[in-house]
CSV table of C-alpha atoms in Angstrom, one decimal:
chain,number,residue,atom,x,y,z
A,1,UNK,CA,-24.2,-41.4,-26.2
A,2,UNK,CA,-21.5,-43.9,-27.1
A,3,UNK,CA,-18.9,-41.2,-27.9
A,4,UNK,CA,-19.0,-39.4,-24.6
A,5,UNK,CA,-18.8,-42.8,-22.8
A,6,UNK,CA,-15.8,-43.9,-24.8
A,7,UNK,CA,-14.1,-40.6,-24.1
A,8,UNK,CA,-14.7,-40.9,-20.4
A,9,UNK,CA,-13.4,-44.5,-20.4
A,10,UNK,CA,-10.3,-43.6,-22.4
A,11,UNK,CA,-9.4,-40.7,-20.1
A,12,UNK,CA,-10.0,-42.6,-16.9
A,13,UNK,CA,-8.0,-45.6,-18.0
A,14,UNK,CA,-5.1,-43.4,-19.3
A,15,UNK,CA,-4.8,-41.6,-15.9
A,16,UNK,CA,-5.1,-44.8,-13.9
A,17,UNK,CA,-2.5,-46.7,-16.0
A,18,UNK,CA,-0.1,-43.7,-16.0
A,19,UNK,CA,-0.3,-43.6,-12.2
A,20,UNK,CA,0.4,-47.4,-12.0
A,21,UNK,CA,3.4,-47.0,-14.3
A,22,UNK,CA,4.9,-44.1,-12.3
A,23,UNK,CA,4.5,-46.1,-9.0
A,24,UNK,CA,6.2,-49.1,-10.5
A,25,UNK,CA,9.1,-47.0,-11.8
A,26,UNK,CA,9.5,-45.4,-8.4
A,27,UNK,CA,9.6,-48.7,-6.5
A,28,UNK,CA,11.7,-50.4,-9.2
A,29,UNK,CA,14.0,-48.1,-11.2
A,30,UNK,CA,15.0,-51.0,-13.3
A,31,UNK,CA,11.4,-51.0,-14.7
A,32,UNK,CA,11.8,-47.6,-16.2
A,33,UNK,CA,13.5,-48.8,-19.5
A,34,UNK,CA,10.7,-51.5,-19.8
A,35,UNK,CA,8.1,-48.8,-19.3
A,36,UNK,CA,9.6,-46.6,-22.0
A,37,UNK,CA,9.9,-49.5,-24.4
A,38,UNK,CA,6.3,-50.4,-23.6
A,39,UNK,CA,5.1,-46.9,-24.4
A,40,UNK,CA,6.9,-47.1,-27.8
A,41,UNK,CA,5.3,-50.4,-28.7
A,42,UNK,CA,1.8,-49.4,-27.6
A,43,UNK,CA,2.1,-46.2,-29.6
A,44,UNK,CA,2.8,-48.2,-32.8
A,45,UNK,CA,0.0,-50.6,-32.0
A,46,UNK,CA,-2.6,-47.9,-32.2
A,47,UNK,CA,-5.4,-48.3,-34.8
A,48,UNK,CA,-4.1,-47.7,-38.3
A,49,UNK,CA,-5.6,-45.4,-40.9
A,50,UNK,CA,-6.8,-48.5,-42.7
A,51,UNK,CA,-8.8,-49.6,-39.6
A,52,UNK,CA,-10.5,-46.2,-39.4
A,53,UNK,CA,-11.2,-46.1,-43.1
A,54,UNK,CA,-12.7,-49.5,-43.0
A,55,UNK,CA,-15.0,-48.6,-40.1
A,56,UNK,CA,-16.1,-45.5,-42.1
A,57,UNK,CA,-16.9,-47.6,-45.2
A,58,UNK,CA,-18.7,-50.2,-43.0
A,59,UNK,CA,-20.9,-47.5,-41.4
A,60,UNK,CA,-21.5,-45.9,-44.8
A,61,UNK,CA,-22.7,-49.1,-46.3
A,62,UNK,CA,-24.9,-50.2,-43.4
A,63,UNK,CA,-27.2,-47.2,-43.6
A,64,UNK,CA,-28.2,-47.6,-47.3
A,65,UNK,CA,-28.7,-51.4,-46.7
A,66,UNK,CA,-31.1,-50.8,-43.8
A,67,UNK,CA,-32.9,-48.1,-45.8
A,68,UNK,CA,-33.3,-50.4,-48.8
A,69,UNK,CA,-34.7,-53.1,-46.6
A,70,UNK,CA,-37.2,-50.7,-45.0
A,71,UNK,CA,-38.3,-49.4,-48.4
A,72,UNK,CA,-38.6,-53.0,-49.7
A,73,UNK,CA,-40.8,-54.0,-46.8
A,74,UNK,CA,-42.9,-50.9,-47.1
A,75,UNK,CA,-43.5,-51.3,-50.8
A,76,UNK,CA,-43.9,-55.1,-50.8
A,77,UNK,CA,-47.4,-54.9,-52.3
A,78,UNK,CA,-46.2,-52.7,-55.2
A,79,UNK,CA,-43.2,-54.9,-55.8
A,80,UNK,CA,-45.4,-58.0,-56.1
A,81,UNK,CA,-47.8,-56.2,-58.3
A,82,UNK,CA,-45.1,-55.2,-60.7
A,83,UNK,CA,-43.3,-58.6,-60.5
A,84,UNK,CA,-40.1,-57.0,-59.4
A,85,UNK,CA,-39.4,-59.3,-56.5
A,86,UNK,CA,-36.3,-60.8,-58.2
A,87,UNK,CA,-34.8,-57.4,-59.0
A,88,UNK,CA,-35.1,-56.1,-55.5
A,89,UNK,CA,-33.9,-59.4,-54.1
A,90,UNK,CA,-30.7,-59.3,-56.1
A,91,UNK,CA,-30.2,-55.6,-55.3
A,92,UNK,CA,-30.6,-56.2,-51.6
A,93,UNK,CA,-28.3,-59.2,-51.7
A,94,UNK,CA,-25.5,-57.1,-53.4
A,95,UNK,CA,-26.0,-54.4,-50.8
A,96,UNK,CA,-25.8,-56.9,-47.9
A,97,UNK,CA,-22.7,-58.6,-49.4
A,98,UNK,CA,-20.9,-55.2,-49.7
A,99,UNK,CA,-21.8,-54.3,-46.1
A,100,UNK,CA,-20.8,-57.7,-44.7
A,101,UNK,CA,-17.4,-57.6,-46.6
A,102,UNK,CA,-16.5,-54.2,-45.2
A,103,UNK,CA,-17.6,-55.2,-41.7
A,104,UNK,CA,-15.6,-58.5,-41.8
A,105,UNK,CA,-12.5,-56.7,-42.9
A,106,UNK,CA,-13.0,-54.1,-40.2
A,107,UNK,CA,-13.3,-56.8,-37.5
A,108,UNK,CA,-10.3,-58.7,-38.8
A,109,UNK,CA,-8.1,-55.7,-38.6
A,110,UNK,CA,-9.3,-54.9,-35.1
A,111,UNK,CA,-8.7,-58.5,-34.1
A,112,UNK,CA,-5.1,-58.2,-35.3
A,113,UNK,CA,-4.6,-55.1,-33.1
A,114,UNK,CA,-6.1,-57.0,-30.2
A,115,UNK,CA,-3.7,-60.0,-30.7
A,116,UNK,CA,-0.7,-57.6,-30.9
A,117,UNK,CA,-1.8,-55.9,-27.7
A,118,UNK,CA,-2.1,-59.2,-26.0
A,119,UNK,CA,1.4,-60.3,-27.1
A,120,UNK,CA,2.8,-57.0,-25.8
A,121,UNK,CA,1.0,-57.4,-22.5
A,122,UNK,CA,2.4,-60.9,-22.1
A,123,UNK,CA,6.0,-59.6,-22.6
A,124,UNK,CA,5.3,-56.9,-20.1
A,125,UNK,CA,4.2,-59.4,-17.5
A,126,UNK,CA,7.2,-61.6,-18.1
A,127,UNK,CA,9.6,-58.6,-17.9
A,128,UNK,CA,8.0,-57.4,-14.7
A,129,UNK,CA,8.3,-60.8,-13.0
A,130,UNK,CA,11.9,-61.2,-14.2
A,131,UNK,CA,12.8,-57.8,-12.7
A,132,UNK,CA,11.2,-58.8,-9.4
A,133,UNK,CA,13.1,-62.0,-9.3
A,134,UNK,CA,16.4,-60.3,-10.1
A,135,UNK,CA,15.9,-57.6,-7.5
A,136,UNK,CA,14.2,-59.8,-4.8
A,137,UNK,CA,17.1,-59.2,-2.4
A,138,UNK,CA,16.4,-55.4,-2.4
A,139,UNK,CA,12.6,-55.7,-2.2
A,140,UNK,CA,10.6,-56.3,0.9
A,141,UNK,CA,7.8,-58.9,0.8
A,142,UNK,CA,5.2,-56.2,0.9
A,143,UNK,CA,6.9,-54.2,-1.9
A,144,UNK,CA,7.2,-57.3,-4.1
A,145,UNK,CA,3.6,-58.3,-3.5
A,146,UNK,CA,2.5,-54.7,-4.3
A,147,UNK,CA,4.6,-54.7,-7.5
A,148,UNK,CA,3.3,-58.1,-8.7
A,149,UNK,CA,-0.3,-57.1,-8.0
A,150,UNK,CA,0.0,-53.7,-9.7
A,151,UNK,CA,1.8,-55.4,-12.6
A,152,UNK,CA,-1.2,-57.7,-13.1
A,153,UNK,CA,-3.5,-54.7,-12.9
A,154,UNK,CA,-1.3,-52.8,-15.4
A,155,UNK,CA,-1.3,-55.7,-17.8
A,156,UNK,CA,-5.1,-56.0,-17.8
A,157,UNK,CA,-5.7,-52.3,-17.7
A,158,UNK,CA,-3.4,-51.4,-20.6
A,159,UNK,CA,-5.0,-54.1,-22.8
A,160,UNK,CA,-8.4,-52.7,-22.0
A,161,UNK,CA,-7.2,-49.2,-22.5
A,162,UNK,CA,-5.9,-50.0,-26.0
A,163,UNK,CA,-9.2,-51.6,-26.9
A,164,UNK,CA,-11.2,-48.6,-25.7
A,165,UNK,CA,-8.8,-46.3,-27.5
A,166,UNK,CA,-9.4,-48.2,-30.7
A,167,UNK,CA,-13.1,-48.0,-30.2
A,168,UNK,CA,-12.9,-44.3,-29.5
A,169,UNK,CA,-10.8,-43.6,-32.6
A,170,UNK,CA,-13.3,-45.5,-34.8
A,171,UNK,CA,-16.3,-43.9,-33.0
A,172,UNK,CA,-15.1,-40.5,-34.2
A,173,UNK,CA,-16.3,-41.6,-37.6
A,174,UNK,CA,-19.8,-40.4,-36.6
A,175,UNK,CA,-18.4,-36.9,-36.0
A,176,UNK,CA,-16.7,-37.0,-39.4
A,177,UNK,CA,-19.9,-38.1,-41.1
A,178,UNK,CA,-21.9,-35.3,-39.4
A,179,UNK,CA,-19.3,-32.7,-40.6
A,180,UNK,CA,-19.4,-34.2,-44.1
A,181,UNK,CA,-23.2,-34.1,-44.3
A,182,UNK,CA,-23.3,-30.5,-42.9
A,183,UNK,CA,-21.2,-29.4,-46.0
A,184,UNK,CA,-23.5,-31.0,-48.6
A,185,UNK,CA,-25.1,-28.4,-50.8
A,186,UNK,CA,-28.9,-28.2,-50.3
A,187,UNK,CA,-31.2,-29.4,-52.9
A,188,UNK,CA,-32.4,-26.8,-55.4
A,189,UNK,CA,-36.1,-26.1,-55.0
A,190,UNK,CA,-38.1,-25.9,-58.2
A,191,UNK,CA,-39.6,-22.6,-59.1
A,192,UNK,CA,-40.7,-23.4,-62.6
A,193,UNK,CA,-44.4,-22.8,-63.4
A,194,UNK,CA,-46.3,-25.5,-65.2
A,195,UNK,CA,-47.1,-25.1,-68.9
A,196,UNK,CA,-50.2,-23.3,-70.0
A,197,UNK,CA,-51.8,-26.5,-71.3
A,198,UNK,CA,-51.3,-28.2,-67.9
A,199,UNK,CA,-54.8,-29.0,-66.5
A,200,UNK,CA,-55.8,-27.2,-63.4
A,201,UNK,CA,-57.9,-30.1,-62.1
A,202,UNK,CA,-58.4,-33.7,-63.0
A,203,UNK,CA,-61.1,-36.3,-62.7
A,204,UNK,CA,-61.3,-40.0,-63.3
A,205,UNK,CA,-63.7,-41.0,-66.0
């Protein structure tokens, strides 16, 4: 469900922001170099391979951690009977630490991308206002108002688009994991017959 929604959001935002850029370039030809420079900067601000790999590691570690927690809760009585509470506690603590470390690194990298996008959007807003001020004599009040309004929408929209694009790129990990799991060899079913001395029935005496 999350992947189709992210795809729809990315495509919708891409078309909307492209239309806004084209309209601004038509109304203010001086904005065209700024738009090209912006495209170059945003292209290099896309999520890195390290971000995607960290998200994959984080997702891979979260599953076994939850499975271990569920198994521990389900077998709590047996664990207490065998006095293995300390062993499972240490095992679960190590699993949680590994999952949290991967998730923290993933969030830090994504936060860095968010900050960089915010800085780029601030420069975009400043450049747009500067161009409007320098060309105010050739712009009508209505055109200037439209340009400023669309510039604000573009700044917010591009920032949101980059965030959605990052989420979309990292959401593709689910597809990669499905493809990886589909290629796993099946477990070999046992066809060995029991030994002759193996009892056919049993009873408690």
